Amino acid sequence: MSAEAETNVSRRRVTFSSTKEIGIFIAFVVIFLFFSVMSPYFFNLENLINILRQISLLGIIAMGMCLVIVCGEIDLSVGSIYGASAILTAVMMMNGFPIWLAFVLGIAVGTLFGLINGILITYTKIPALIVTLGMMNVVRGISLIISSGRVVNISPRTVDDPTLPIFLFLGQGKIAGIPVMCLFFIATAIGAYFLYNRTLLGFRMKAVGGSARAARASGINSNVVKTAAFAIVGFLSALAGLLNIAFLGSVQGTTGQGMELNAIAAVIIGGTSLAGGQGTIIGTVIGVLIMGVLNNGIILLGISPFWQMTIVGAVIILAVALDIWTRKSGRS
Amino acid sequence: MSDIIDFRHITKIFGAVTALDDVSFSIKEGSIHAIVGENGAGKSTLMHILGGEYMPDGGEVVYRGKPVRLDSPHAAHELGVAVVYQEFRLCPNLTVTENLFLGRERQLGDGKVDWPRMQTRTSEILAGLGSSIDPTALVENLSIADQQIVEIARALALDAEVIIMDEPTSALTLKEAEELFVNLKALRARGVTILYISHRLEEIFPLCDRISVLRDGRFVGGFEIADIDQAGVVRLIAGGDLADLHASEVRDYTDRRKVLEVNGLSRPGCFSDVSFALHEGEIVGIYGLQGSGRTEVLETIFGLAPEWAGSISAFGKPMNNRSPSDAIRNGLAMIPENRRDAGIFPDMSIMDNVNTANAGDMSNSAGVLRRRFMADTAEDFIRKLRIKTSSRFKKISQLSGGNQQKVIIARWLASHPRIVLVDELTRGIDVSAKFEIYKILKSLRESGLSILMVSSELAEILAESDRILVMKNGAMVADLRGERRTKEQVIRYALAGQ
Ligand SMILES: Nc1ncnc2c1ncn2[C@@H]1O[C@H](COP(=O)(O)OP(=O)(O)OP(=O)(O)O)[C@@H](O)[C@H]1O
Ligand SMILES: [Mg+2]
């Protein structure tokens, strides 16, 4: 009896969560097939791995962004944190800090920015849009000041530490043919899925975003929950920033500009509600994939880069329309 | 009198749930027609169909002899049908007047927008309802009871031929309800037809002319009110005889340990110098007229009051709850009066809604959810409280109003409290569910649970509590037990204070 009940539970689970993402998944498949047919270069292993590598950093940030949006908030400072933590780490490395220490400190600084966001928003009640817009500029300014507008390079000539190749491996290396960066993205996605669906913290993020009043009456401290979400996205932005510098070997003051809007777009395309309380990690992953495939495919088709933004924007709207449409018809 | 509305073979299906199954009955013009049934029986769904919110999957609505197609709320308005829905449909960011005339801003000013006239008309309607709400107040700043009045006023402002009221009194005070009944009778005298939904049979019998009963989406009987009595209606609603509803024995627990002690408790403008004790396993009822400060006492104990004086202690230790989370940590739970509006997470499933106040049990020490436990808890309460749903994964917002309330009640019972504060349990809950909930509360007190309950229903207080405290004008005026625990004594103290 209980075994039967158990399988019953899991079966329902699967159908329940998959119906939610089905619309956006169809949109993804359509776009994917379109490019496979239109370009001979699109559907081959090398290009697909290339796409995966290109979206990994955006994907890592989008996982955190999804949690923040589920809480009913938004974070515009992720692109700046992504740039600043990388520059700080690079400068530390060049000034003789051991690489592991610079790495840890870089991530800690990003997390700290996230914490500051969260604390300001929850305790002063200033809207997240304002706080993180301000933070976006403050942190961007820090990057520009530190780099004095120059490109900062990481190489054996500038960094004197035998572990530098290990650091660069995180950005440039491959394990079993898969870029290490992608492994970081996959691990982050699994972690975020687990956090969101299986832990008390994830549960409370949903609750806090769903109804602030009911959450308070249920004895949930929404300040703590929201601050945690901002700290997580700060942490992930810094991680992505460090992987980026390991990949490129260089970083500049403007690195990461516009990243915040791409991350938000990926989350929304994936079917997470901007109103809060409802989100999906799997959907966000698909949203990130759509952005990656689009950017890659457009270049392969040889379309003028001037058209690229216009097309990406239009496809985003179409994909979301398709999602809403399938959900509606699925319900009735 | 002729029939104004004729429901013919109405069927409505939501996924796996048949909310209405071949329902046919008719409404006489100029009558007040009651529609009753258990939570989830299909009452609100039928009203949504008449209001143009849902299209039926089968059957038709006949209005004044002609079949009509009600495919939008606008179509219903055109016909002259106005609905006061169970869940409010107000714009919280607009004023009372703006809400009343939303979408009909030009109606009063010969085609022009004439705010002063609308303001005046709003004041008139509100005054007619015995209310002193400011027409320029923002709706979001009003209490739930006042929002309900605004909803009702909006229906009246439409000058409709048919007015539907879905549980209008469940958020009103006794006095406001009386004013509403006077208004409804005046409307009937002018030939307006009223469909009236309520779980309170005591108010239906003096008010209504006819009564129709739904059960599990089917029409099971319609009567002239003179031809049936309350017991008969209850039998029809429940589909059989209920077990003896009020058969609890009264016990004396005052020699047991005191679990809650309140001394000289005061809250400015609400009540002053209130003292009492609650013993382990005891059910204490607080009775009093509206405005006597009962709800405020519960709120203060539960950490919802900004400012208070005096002392509260629980289990022998001083307790100073500054928020509900403090109170929950101290072993308290509160089933509040406006549980639906303050309590639901609309996008979450029933299972998640049941478990939100249950942090200690629903996750292990590493913060990982114990989903098996959450599922079992939810299934357990779905069965015990007879929550009508096809599955525990259903979103709470897809349940009927009363079933949403049951989910919130389940949440508090599931939080393993040692003291439960209950405010107006009966609101919006059908008779048999009410009985089940009291049964659960009583079974829990074997394990040491103590209950402090506020109710406006004298019969309920007398039947369910071991001891009755009476409040009047913010003061505790009596502690009735043993021989003195009688209806006459309670009424005397509540009215006269001595
Ligand atoms: N939008 C919806 N989606 C799915 N099911 C629904 C929806 N609305 C109502 N139902 C189901 O239809 C049934 C009838 O609900 P309805 O709201 O009509 O009950 P009711 O008689 O008004 O009950 P109550 O006294 O609790 O208000 C319930 O089982 C409910 O779960
Ligand atoms: Mg209803």
PDB file of C-alpha atoms in Angstrom, chain A residues 74-283:
ATOM      1  CA  ILE A  74      14.803  42.011  -8.664  1.00  0.00           C
ATOM      2  CA  ASP A  75      18.573  42.546  -8.852  1.00  0.00           C
ATOM      3  CA  LEU A  76      20.070  44.927 -11.415  1.00  0.00           C
ATOM      4  CA  SER A  77      23.560  44.871  -9.909  1.00  0.00           C
ATOM      5  CA  VAL A  78      24.607  41.355 -10.985  1.00  0.00           C
ATOM      6  CA  GLY A  79      26.507  42.542 -14.081  1.00  0.00           C
ATOM      7  CA  SER A  80      28.490  45.023 -12.015  1.00  0.00           C
ATOM      8  CA  ILE A  81      29.275  42.462  -9.328  1.00  0.00           C
ATOM      9  CA  TYR A  82      30.347  40.063 -12.082  1.00  0.00           C
ATOM     10  CA  GLY A  83      32.837  42.660 -13.374  1.00  0.00           C
ATOM     11  CA  ALA A  84      34.038  44.060 -10.056  1.00  0.00           C
ATOM     12  CA  SER A  85      34.806  40.786  -8.314  1.00  0.00           C
ATOM     13  CA  ALA A  86      36.872  39.725 -11.337  1.00  0.00           C
ATOM     14  CA  ILE A  87      38.858  42.969 -11.364  1.00  0.00           C
ATOM     15  CA  LEU A  88      39.461  42.851  -7.633  1.00  0.00           C
ATOM     16  CA  THR A  89      40.675  39.269  -7.864  1.00  0.00           C
ATOM     17  CA  ALA A  90      42.940  40.087 -10.807  1.00  0.00           C
ATOM     18  CA  VAL A  91      44.484  43.057  -9.035  1.00  0.00           C
ATOM     19  CA  MET A  92      45.058  40.995  -5.906  1.00  0.00           C
ATOM     20  CA  MET A  93      46.747  38.267  -7.934  1.00  0.00           C
ATOM     21  CA  MET A  94      49.009  40.798  -9.580  1.00  0.00           C
ATOM     22  CA  ASN A  95      49.959  42.203  -6.204  1.00  0.00           C
ATOM     23  CA  GLY A  96      51.271  38.969  -4.866  1.00  0.00           C
ATOM     24  CA  PHE A  97      48.219  37.433  -3.163  1.00  0.00           C
ATOM     25  CA  PRO A  98      48.211  33.648  -3.470  1.00  0.00           C
ATOM     26  CA  ILE A  99      45.684  32.758  -6.156  1.00  0.00           C
ATOM     27  CA  TRP A 100      43.496  30.663  -3.882  1.00  0.00           C
ATOM     28  CA  LEU A 101      43.210  33.551  -1.457  1.00  0.00           C
ATOM     29  CA  ALA A 102      42.440  36.075  -4.189  1.00  0.00           C
ATOM     30  CA  PHE A 103      39.809  33.675  -5.509  1.00  0.00           C
ATOM     31  CA  VAL A 104      38.148  33.258  -2.112  1.00  0.00           C
ATOM     32  CA  LEU A 105      38.256  36.985  -1.408  1.00  0.00           C
ATOM     33  CA  GLY A 106      36.799  37.804  -4.833  1.00  0.00           C
ATOM     34  CA  ILE A 107      33.857  35.525  -4.215  1.00  0.00           C
ATOM     35  CA  ALA A 108      33.459  36.877  -0.685  1.00  0.00           C
ATOM     36  CA  VAL A 109      33.287  40.437  -1.978  1.00  0.00           C
ATOM     37  CA  GLY A 110      30.566  39.509  -4.473  1.00  0.00           C
ATOM     38  CA  THR A 111      28.596  37.773  -1.740  1.00  0.00           C
ATOM     39  CA  LEU A 112      29.047  40.817   0.472  1.00  0.00           C
ATOM     40  CA  PHE A 113      27.618  43.112  -2.216  1.00  0.00           C
ATOM     41  CA  GLY A 114      24.624  40.783  -2.408  1.00  0.00           C
ATOM     42  CA  LEU A 115      24.233  40.848   1.372  1.00  0.00           C
ATOM     43  CA  ILE A 116      24.334  44.649   1.371  1.00  0.00           C
ATOM     44  CA  ASN A 117      21.624  44.681  -1.301  1.00  0.00           C
ATOM     45  CA  GLY A 118      19.481  42.350   0.740  1.00  0.00           C
ATOM     46  CA  ILE A 119      19.920  44.164   4.027  1.00  0.00           C
ATOM     47  CA  LEU A 120      19.237  47.579   2.528  1.00  0.00           C
ATOM     48  CA  ILE A 121      16.104  46.337   0.776  1.00  0.00           C
ATOM     49  CA  THR A 122      14.600  44.437   3.673  1.00  0.00           C
ATOM     50  CA  TYR A 123      15.462  46.727   6.544  1.00  0.00           C
ATOM     51  CA  THR A 124      15.067  50.138   4.954  1.00  0.00           C
ATOM     52  CA  LYS A 125      12.134  49.088   2.756  1.00  0.00           C
ATOM     53  CA  ILE A 126      13.631  50.901  -0.233  1.00  0.00           C
ATOM     54  CA  PRO A 127      12.409  49.071  -3.352  1.00  0.00           C
ATOM     55  CA  ALA A 128      14.873  46.547  -4.789  1.00  0.00           C
ATOM     56  CA  LEU A 129      14.759  48.272  -8.150  1.00  0.00           C
ATOM     57  CA  ILE A 130      16.175  51.439  -6.607  1.00  0.00           C
ATOM     58  CA  VAL A 131      18.705  49.813  -4.288  1.00  0.00           C
ATOM     59  CA  THR A 132      20.155  47.528  -6.937  1.00  0.00           C
ATOM     60  CA  LEU A 133      20.100  50.248  -9.590  1.00  0.00           C
ATOM     61  CA  GLY A 134      22.180  52.362  -7.220  1.00  0.00           C
ATOM     62  CA  MET A 135      24.400  49.410  -6.392  1.00  0.00           C
ATOM     63  CA  MET A 136      24.853  48.690 -10.089  1.00  0.00           C
ATOM     64  CA  ASN A 137      26.378  52.135 -10.536  1.00  0.00           C
ATOM     65  CA  VAL A 138      28.375  52.160  -7.305  1.00  0.00           C
ATOM     66  CA  VAL A 139      29.976  48.801  -8.046  1.00  0.00           C
ATOM     67  CA  ARG A 140      30.562  49.666 -11.698  1.00  0.00           C
ATOM     68  CA  GLY A 141      32.313  52.801 -10.495  1.00  0.00           C
ATOM     69  CA  ILE A 142      34.561  50.745  -8.221  1.00  0.00           C
ATOM     70  CA  SER A 143      35.591  48.613 -11.211  1.00  0.00           C
ATOM     71  CA  LEU A 144      36.404  51.662 -13.276  1.00  0.00           C
ATOM     72  CA  ILE A 145      38.371  53.291 -10.468  1.00  0.00           C
ATOM     73  CA  ILE A 146      40.428  50.187  -9.777  1.00  0.00           C
ATOM     74  CA  SER A 147      41.162  49.473 -13.420  1.00  0.00           C
ATOM     75  CA  SER A 148      41.550  53.192 -14.279  1.00  0.00           C
ATOM     76  CA  GLY A 149      39.792  52.298 -17.497  1.00  0.00           C
ATOM     77  CA  ARG A 150      42.566  49.926 -18.634  1.00  0.00           C
ATOM     78  CA  VAL A 151      42.373  46.250 -19.507  1.00  0.00           C
ATOM     79  CA  VAL A 152      43.733  44.070 -16.688  1.00  0.00           C
ATOM     80  CA  ASN A 153      45.657  41.037 -17.959  1.00  0.00           C
ATOM     81  CA  ILE A 154      46.320  37.765 -16.142  1.00  0.00           C
ATOM     82  CA  SER A 155      49.270  35.820 -17.439  1.00  0.00           C
ATOM     83  CA  PRO A 156      52.526  34.273 -16.158  1.00  0.00           C
ATOM     84  CA  ARG A 157      54.154  37.635 -16.893  1.00  0.00           C
ATOM     85  CA  THR A 158      51.888  39.575 -14.542  1.00  0.00           C
ATOM     86  CA  VAL A 159      51.059  36.927 -11.958  1.00  0.00           C
ATOM     87  CA  ASP A 160      53.798  35.156 -10.129  1.00  0.00           C
ATOM     88  CA  ASP A 161      52.126  32.035  -8.757  1.00  0.00           C
ATOM     89  CA  PRO A 162      52.737  28.430  -9.825  1.00  0.00           C
ATOM     90  CA  THR A 163      49.015  27.633  -9.474  1.00  0.00           C
ATOM     91  CA  LEU A 164      48.036  30.030 -12.245  1.00  0.00           C
ATOM     92  CA  PRO A 165      47.536  27.196 -14.786  1.00  0.00           C
ATOM     93  CA  ILE A 166      45.048  25.572 -12.430  1.00  0.00           C
ATOM     94  CA  PHE A 167      43.099  28.796 -12.230  1.00  0.00           C
ATOM     95  CA  LEU A 168      43.125  29.236 -16.005  1.00  0.00           C
ATOM     96  CA  PHE A 169      42.024  25.618 -16.386  1.00  0.00           C
ATOM     97  CA  LEU A 170      38.719  26.525 -14.679  1.00  0.00           C
ATOM     98  CA  GLY A 171      37.957  28.828 -17.586  1.00  0.00           C
ATOM     99  CA  GLN A 172      39.705  27.204 -20.511  1.00  0.00           C
ATOM    100  CA  GLY A 173      40.009  23.525 -19.675  1.00  0.00           C
ATOM    101  CA  LYS A 174      37.860  20.590 -20.676  1.00  0.00           C
ATOM    102  CA  ILE A 175      37.045  17.378 -18.892  1.00  0.00           C
ATOM    103  CA  ALA A 176      35.926  14.527 -21.124  1.00  0.00           C
ATOM    104  CA  GLY A 177      35.377  17.032 -23.890  1.00  0.00           C
ATOM    105  CA  ILE A 178      33.118  19.245 -21.812  1.00  0.00           C
ATOM    106  CA  PRO A 179      34.339  22.719 -20.883  1.00  0.00           C
ATOM    107  CA  VAL A 180      34.927  23.020 -17.139  1.00  0.00           C
ATOM    108  CA  MET A 181      32.841  26.192 -17.182  1.00  0.00           C
ATOM    109  CA  CYS A 182      29.842  24.139 -18.318  1.00  0.00           C
ATOM    110  CA  LEU A 183      30.384  21.754 -15.440  1.00  0.00           C
ATOM    111  CA  PHE A 184      30.152  24.714 -13.098  1.00  0.00           C
ATOM    112  CA  PHE A 185      26.873  25.723 -14.759  1.00  0.00           C
ATOM    113  CA  ILE A 186      25.460  22.203 -14.517  1.00  0.00           C
ATOM    114  CA  ALA A 187      26.470  21.956 -10.861  1.00  0.00           C
ATOM    115  CA  THR A 188      24.912  25.347 -10.130  1.00  0.00           C
ATOM    116  CA  ALA A 189      21.689  24.359 -11.865  1.00  0.00           C
ATOM    117  CA  ILE A 190      21.454  21.135  -9.897  1.00  0.00           C
ATOM    118  CA  GLY A 191      22.201  23.006  -6.679  1.00  0.00           C
ATOM    119  CA  ALA A 192      19.596  25.646  -7.447  1.00  0.00           C
ATOM    120  CA  TYR A 193      17.016  23.004  -8.344  1.00  0.00           C
ATOM    121  CA  PHE A 194      17.657  21.241  -5.073  1.00  0.00           C
ATOM    122  CA  LEU A 195      17.554  24.458  -3.065  1.00  0.00           C
ATOM    123  CA  TYR A 196      14.359  25.648  -4.687  1.00  0.00           C
ATOM    124  CA  ASN A 197      12.412  22.407  -4.665  1.00  0.00           C
ATOM    125  CA  ARG A 198      13.755  20.452  -1.761  1.00  0.00           C
ATOM    126  CA  THR A 199      14.814  22.783   1.034  1.00  0.00           C
ATOM    127  CA  LEU A 200      13.039  24.843   3.615  1.00  0.00           C
ATOM    128  CA  LEU A 201      14.791  27.984   2.367  1.00  0.00           C
ATOM    129  CA  GLY A 202      13.493  27.486  -1.172  1.00  0.00           C
ATOM    130  CA  PHE A 203      10.037  26.764   0.145  1.00  0.00           C
ATOM    131  CA  ARG A 204      10.101  29.973   2.134  1.00  0.00           C
ATOM    132  CA  MET A 205      11.275  31.986  -0.866  1.00  0.00           C
ATOM    133  CA  LYS A 206       8.112  30.860  -2.652  1.00  0.00           C
ATOM    134  CA  ALA A 207       6.023  31.701   0.396  1.00  0.00           C
ATOM    135  CA  VAL A 208       7.506  35.152   0.907  1.00  0.00           C
ATOM    136  CA  GLY A 209       7.091  36.033  -2.764  1.00  0.00           C
ATOM    137  CA  GLY A 210       3.579  34.607  -2.863  1.00  0.00           C
ATOM    138  CA  SER A 211       2.067  36.578   0.007  1.00  0.00           C
ATOM    139  CA  ALA A 212       4.029  38.755   2.392  1.00  0.00           C
ATOM    140  CA  ARG A 213       1.086  38.975   4.774  1.00  0.00           C
ATOM    141  CA  ALA A 214       0.459  35.278   4.963  1.00  0.00           C
ATOM    142  CA  ALA A 215       4.181  34.640   5.389  1.00  0.00           C
ATOM    143  CA  ARG A 216       4.307  36.942   8.392  1.00  0.00           C
ATOM    144  CA  ALA A 217       1.260  35.328   9.926  1.00  0.00           C
ATOM    145  CA  SER A 218       2.904  31.932   9.435  1.00  0.00           C
ATOM    146  CA  GLY A 219       5.904  33.083  11.443  1.00  0.00           C
ATOM    147  CA  ILE A 220       8.301  33.339   8.488  1.00  0.00           C
ATOM    148  CA  ASN A 221      10.995  36.018   8.726  1.00  0.00           C
ATOM    149  CA  SER A 222      10.913  37.380   5.203  1.00  0.00           C
ATOM    150  CA  ASN A 223      13.902  39.697   5.749  1.00  0.00           C
ATOM    151  CA  VAL A 224      16.199  36.755   6.330  1.00  0.00           C
ATOM    152  CA  VAL A 225      14.819  34.795   3.392  1.00  0.00           C
ATOM    153  CA  LYS A 226      15.153  37.669   0.924  1.00  0.00           C
ATOM    154  CA  THR A 227      18.606  38.634   2.133  1.00  0.00           C
ATOM    155  CA  ALA A 228      19.695  35.039   1.591  1.00  0.00           C
ATOM    156  CA  ALA A 229      18.463  35.183  -2.003  1.00  0.00           C
ATOM    157  CA  PHE A 230      20.413  38.375  -2.699  1.00  0.00           C
ATOM    158  CA  ALA A 231      23.546  36.932  -1.099  1.00  0.00           C
ATOM    159  CA  ILE A 232      23.233  33.815  -3.256  1.00  0.00           C
ATOM    160  CA  VAL A 233      22.934  35.792  -6.478  1.00  0.00           C
ATOM    161  CA  GLY A 234      25.896  37.940  -5.391  1.00  0.00           C
ATOM    162  CA  PHE A 235      27.925  34.791  -4.760  1.00  0.00           C
ATOM    163  CA  LEU A 236      27.018  33.308  -8.144  1.00  0.00           C
ATOM    164  CA  SER A 237      27.717  36.567 -10.003  1.00  0.00           C
ATOM    165  CA  ALA A 238      31.199  36.677  -8.486  1.00  0.00           C
ATOM    166  CA  LEU A 239      31.783  33.022  -9.358  1.00  0.00           C
ATOM    167  CA  ALA A 240      30.767  33.682 -12.968  1.00  0.00           C
ATOM    168  CA  GLY A 241      33.009  36.760 -13.045  1.00  0.00           C
ATOM    169  CA  LEU A 242      36.033  34.747 -11.927  1.00  0.00           C
ATOM    170  CA  LEU A 243      35.361  31.999 -14.462  1.00  0.00           C
ATOM    171  CA  ASN A 244      35.149  34.700 -17.104  1.00  0.00           C
ATOM    172  CA  ILE A 245      38.587  36.100 -16.286  1.00  0.00           C
ATOM    173  CA  ALA A 246      40.006  32.569 -16.180  1.00  0.00           C
ATOM    174  CA  PHE A 247      38.591  32.040 -19.655  1.00  0.00           C
ATOM    175  CA  LEU A 248      39.655  35.330 -21.240  1.00  0.00           C
ATOM    176  CA  GLY A 249      42.784  35.981 -19.207  1.00  0.00           C
ATOM    177  CA  SER A 250      41.744  39.601 -19.029  1.00  0.00           C
ATOM    178  CA  VAL A 251      39.019  41.869 -17.682  1.00  0.00           C
ATOM    179  CA  GLN A 252      38.121  45.525 -17.923  1.00  0.00           C
ATOM    180  CA  GLY A 253      35.988  48.071 -16.114  1.00  0.00           C
ATOM    181  CA  THR A 254      33.026  47.620 -18.431  1.00  0.00           C
ATOM    182  CA  THR A 255      32.940  43.811 -18.312  1.00  0.00           C
ATOM    183  CA  GLY A 256      29.472  42.469 -17.623  1.00  0.00           C
ATOM    184  CA  GLN A 257      27.471  45.484 -18.710  1.00  0.00           C
ATOM    185  CA  GLY A 258      23.979  44.406 -19.750  1.00  0.00           C
ATOM    186  CA  MET A 259      24.371  41.016 -18.102  1.00  0.00           C
ATOM    187  CA  GLU A 260      21.572  41.829 -15.653  1.00  0.00           C
ATOM    188  CA  LEU A 261      18.978  42.265 -18.383  1.00  0.00           C
ATOM    189  CA  ASN A 262      20.001  39.048 -20.111  1.00  0.00           C
ATOM    190  CA  ALA A 263      19.740  37.172 -16.818  1.00  0.00           C
ATOM    191  CA  ILE A 264      16.313  38.637 -16.079  1.00  0.00           C
ATOM    192  CA  ALA A 265      15.185  37.851 -19.636  1.00  0.00           C
ATOM    193  CA  ALA A 266      16.289  34.220 -19.329  1.00  0.00           C
ATOM    194  CA  VAL A 267      14.364  33.841 -16.076  1.00  0.00           C
ATOM    195  CA  ILE A 268      11.184  35.393 -17.459  1.00  0.00           C
ATOM    196  CA  ILE A 269      11.355  33.452 -20.735  1.00  0.00           C
ATOM    197  CA  GLY A 270      11.599  30.327 -18.615  1.00  0.00           C
ATOM    198  CA  GLY A 271       8.195  30.989 -17.115  1.00  0.00           C
ATOM    199  CA  THR A 272       9.020  32.500 -13.735  1.00  0.00           C
ATOM    200  CA  SER A 273       6.525  35.153 -12.723  1.00  0.00           C
ATOM    201  CA  LEU A 274       7.861  38.665 -12.161  1.00  0.00           C
ATOM    202  CA  ALA A 275       5.160  39.049  -9.524  1.00  0.00           C
ATOM    203  CA  GLY A 276       6.980  36.534  -7.339  1.00  0.00           C
ATOM    204  CA  GLY A 277       5.886  33.358  -5.628  1.00  0.00           C
ATOM    205  CA  GLN A 278       6.180  31.114  -8.664  1.00  0.00           C
ATOM    206  CA  GLY A 279       9.302  30.041 -10.442  1.00  0.00           C
ATOM    207  CA  THR A 280      10.996  27.216 -12.216  1.00  0.00           C
ATOM    208  CA  ILE A 281      14.675  26.358 -12.340  1.00  0.00           C
ATOM    209  CA  ILE A 282      14.258  23.964 -15.270  1.00  0.00           C
ATOM    210  CA  GLY A 283      12.410  26.689 -17.168  1.00  0.00           C
TER     211      GLY A 283
END
